C-alpha positions as a Python dict, from the first residue, in 0.01 Angstrom:
ca = {
    (1, 'K'): (0, 0, 0),
    (2, 'G'): (316, 210, -39),
    (3, 'Q'): (410, 512, -329),
    (4, 'L'): (723, 561, -506),
    (5, 'S'): (718, 883, -696),
    (6, 'V'): (1116, 949, -913),
    (7, 'S'): (1073, 1224, -1128),
    (8, 'G'): (1431, 1138, -1306),
    (9, 'N'): (1541, 788, -1403),
    (10, 'Y'): (1448, 427, -1205),
    (11, 'Q'): (1686, 197, -1264),
    (12, 'L'): (1647, -199, -1165),
    (13, 'E'): (2016, -227, -1257),
    (14, 'C'): (2414, -222, -1132),
    (15, 'K'): (2620, 77, -1152),
    (16, 'E'): (2992, 89, -1208),
    (17, 'E'): (3313, 259, -1270),
    (18, 'V'): (3492, 66, -1551),
    (19, 'G'): (3813, 333, -1540),
    (20, 'N'): (3803, 668, -1705),
    (21, 'G'): (3531, 783, -1529),
    (22, 'E'): (3350, 540, -1783),
    (23, 'L'): (3017, 431, -1632),
    (24, 'T'): (2887, 5, -1682),
    (25, 'Y'): (2562, -129, -1640),
    (26, 'T'): (2480, -456, -1552),
    (27, 'H'): (2208, -659, -1413),
    (28, 'N'): (2166, -781, -1004),
    (29, 'E'): (1939, -921, -805),
    (30, 'G'): (1708, -651, -667),
    (31, 'Y'): (1315, -690, -746),
    (32, 'L'): (1031, -538, -629),
    (33, 'I'): (729, -653, -413),
    (34, 'M'): (369, -435, -516),
    (35, 'Q'): (116, -700, -392),
    (36, 'Y'): (-243, -477, -250),
    (37, 'D'): (-381, -254, -521),
    (38, 'E'): (-317, 54, -373),
    (39, 'D'): (33, 27, -426),
    (40, 'L'): (178, 303, -698),
    (41, 'M'): (478, 307, -810),
    (42, 'E'): (546, 672, -1043),
    (43, 'V'): (896, 675, -1272),
    (44, 'G'): (901, 1003, -1446),
    (45, 'K'): (1127, 938, -1732),
    (46, 'T'): (1308, 643, -1823),
    (47, 'F'): (1245, 243, -1640),
    (48, 'T'): (1520, 6, -1669),
    (49, 'Y'): (1487, -331, -1538),
    (50, 'D'): (1731, -555, -1495),
    (51, 'T'): (1790, -801, -1272),
    (52, 'G'): (1813, -1163, -1154),
    (53, 'G'): (1640, -1100, -845),
    (54, 'T'): (1378, -1376, -796),
    (55, 'G'): (1148, -1271, -503),
    (56, 'N'): (949, -1000, -754),
    (57, 'I'): (598, -981, -647),
    (58, 'L'): (377, -786, -939),
    (59, 'S'): (21, -909, -842),
    (60, 'A'): (-122, -604, -787),
    (61, 'G'): (-63, -215, -754),
    (62, 'T'): (15, 32, -982),
    (63, 'M'): (295, 101, -1207),
    (64, 'K'): (315, 469, -1412),
    (65, 'V'): (629, 503, -1702),
    (66, 'S'): (566, 847, -1845),
    (67, 'G'): (956, 783, -2062),
    (68, 'D'): (1076, 449, -2205),
    (69, 'F'): (1035, 118, -2031),
    (70, 'I'): (1371, -170, -2121),
    (71, 'Q'): (1367, -474, -2006),
    (72, 'K'): (1750, -580, -2052),
    (73, 'K'): (1709, -996, -1933),
    (74, 'T'): (1767, -1227, -2121),
    (75, 'D'): (1909, -1570, -1942),
    (76, 'Y'): (1847, -1577, -1589),
    (77, 'S'): (1549, -1635, -1382),
    (78, 'G'): (1361, -1326, -1196),
    (79, 'G'): (1133, -1115, -1512),
    (80, 'F'): (896, -868, -1579),
    (81, 'E'): (619, -1098, -1457),
    (82, 'C'): (348, -987, -1436),
    (83, 'S'): (32, -1110, -1275),
    (84, 'G'): (-344, -1055, -1087),
    (85, 'T'): (-441, -685, -1076),
    (86, 'H'): (-116, -501, -1140),
    (87, 'R'): (-93, -291, -1400),
    (88, 'V'): (127, -83, -1660),
    (89, 'V'): (21, 306, -1790),
    (90, 'F'): (292, 411, -1986),
    (91, 'N'): (158, 829, -2052),
    (92, 'G'): (445, 1004, -2131),
    (93, 'T'): (334, 1359, -2401),
    (94, 'S'): (636, 1261, -2601),
    (95, 'Q'): (781, 936, -2733),
    (96, 'Q'): (844, 634, -2514),
    (97, 'K'): (1002, 301, -2598),
    (98, 'V'): (887, -25, -2580),
    (99, 'S'): (1150, -291, -2550),
    (100, 'M'): (1097, -620, -2385),
    (101, 'A'): (1431, -822, -2416),
    (102, 'S'): (1246, -1192, -2383),
    (103, 'F'): (961, -1448, -2370),
    (104, 'E'): (950, -1487, -2038),
    (105, 'N'): (890, -1085, -1980),
    (106, 'Y'): (481, -999, -2023),
    (107, 'F'): (226, -672, -1894),
    (108, 'N'): (-91, -850, -1704),
    (109, 'E'): (-299, -499, -1759),
    (110, 'L'): (-185, -289, -2004),
    (111, 'E'): (-270, 96, -2060),
    (112, 'L'): (-215, 300, -2366),
    (113, 'Q'): (-200, 647, -2249),
    (114, 'N'): (46, 789, -2504),
    (115, 'T'): (-8, 732, -2839),
    (116, 'N'): (377, 810, -2926),
    (117, 'I'): (484, 453, -2816),
    (118, 'T'): (706, 221, -3017),
    (119, 'F'): (749, -131, -2939),
    (120, 'S'): (1009, -308, -2990),
    (121, 'K'): (1141, -698, -2963),
    (122, 'Y'): (887, -921, -2772),
    (123, 'L'): (505, -843, -2647),
    (124, 'E'): (243, -967, -2481),
    (125, 'I'): (18, -787, -2272),
    (126, 'S'): (-233, -1062, -2046),
    (127, 'K'): (-542, -785, -2056),
    (128, 'L'): (-563, -431, -2304),
    (129, 'V'): (-711, -120, -2055),
    (130, 'G'): (-875, 95, -2277),
    (131, 'D'): (-818, 151, -2690),
    (132, 'G'): (-462, 226, -2727),
    (133, 'E'): (-251, 304, -3044),
    (134, 'A'): (145, 257, -3044),
    (135, 'N'): (416, 186, -3357),
    (136, 'S'): (586, -67, -3308),
    (137, 'D'): (944, -155, -3465),
    (138, 'N'): (882, -553, -3554),
    (139, 'V'): (774, -668, -3255),
    (140, 'I'): (720, -1051, -3166),
    (141, 'L'): (378, -1077, -3036),
    (142, 'K'): (304, -1309, -2818),
    (143, 'K'): (-53, -1350, -2577),
    (144, 'I'): (-247, -1018, -2640),
    (145, 'G'): (-556, -983, -2478),
    (146, 'L'): (-765, -707, -2606),
    (147, 'N'): (-1017, -730, -2331),
    (148, 'G'): (-1307, -562, -2574),
    (149, 'H'): (-1075, -288, -2680),
    (150, 'D'): (-875, -167, -3008),
    (151, 'L'): (-505, -190, -3066),
    (152, 'H'): (-410, -48, -3360),
    (153, 'L'): (-6, -112, -3451),
    (154, 'K'): (126, 80, -3721),
    (155, 'G'): (432, -97, -3862),
    (156, 'D'): (521, -512, -3871),
    (157, 'V'): (464, -774, -3624),
    (158, 'V'): (537, -1157, -3581),
    (159, 'I'): (263, -1319, -3464),
    (160, 'V'): (410, -1651, -3314),
    (161, 'D'): (184, -1748, -2991),
    (162, 'D'): (-215, -1729, -2974),
    (163, 'I'): (-429, -1366, -2982),
    (164, 'D'): (-720, -1362, -2814),
    (165, 'L'): (-923, -1066, -2978),
    (166, 'Q'): (-1178, -1137, -2710),
    (167, 'E'): (-1463, -856, -2826),
    (168, 'G'): (-1205, -583, -2973),
    (169, 'K'): (-986, -547, -3242),
    (170, 'L'): (-611, -567, -3416),
    (171, 'E'): (-545, -306, -3657),
    (172, 'V'): (-221, -375, -3835),
    (173, 'S'): (-86, -49, -4079),
    (174, 'G'): (115, -284, -4233),
    (175, 'N'): (255, -636, -4234),
    (176, 'V'): (216, -976, -4077),
    (177, 'W'): (395, -1293, -3986),
    (178, 'H'): (206, -1512, -3858),
    (179, 'T'): (430, -1832, -3733),
    (180, 'D'): (267, -1975, -3446),
    (181, 'G'): (-59, -2001, -3250),
    (182, 'A'): (-427, -1914, -3289),
    (183, 'I'): (-502, -1631, -3374),
    (184, 'T'): (-928, -1662, -3216),
    (185, 'F'): (-1175, -1407, -3300),
    (186, 'N'): (-1462, -1341, -3026),
    (187, 'K'): (-1663, -1129, -3187),
    (188, 'G'): (-1351, -944, -3210),
}
């Protein structure tokens, strides 16, 4: 039932000096616990998630990100895995880039308040909250639940798992490569 508000960047990763004042960033073992509906995390700039911490509980609450969202984990446990009623809101007023580095990471409830968002690499959404519009940089779609809403992706996409339109509409202004999984229309 807590709140964290960061006006700048939030980096869940290690910062190390490698010489001559040059910095490098690597994964760490930190983690986040959000398990109450009242939990709120607000990040004014970039949210970077590069952790092997296995204690993450992202099952409730809201995370609002006004800048880029970068998830770097690719080969160790402790990913950005949301469940329950946890919601991520992209509410920036300028270009936002959203990049998930691996399939094991996903959004539970996703709300797109900004129409100037670009998704790259992987995208999985359990439940879209409200209609949304975004650019696609050859994003790979894995399990998208539209929940009766419309999602317009501008650019090419690759579908590799199940897409449930759930009485919603997926509009792609570009090419679609459907390599695996089913598209279930469900009155969409």
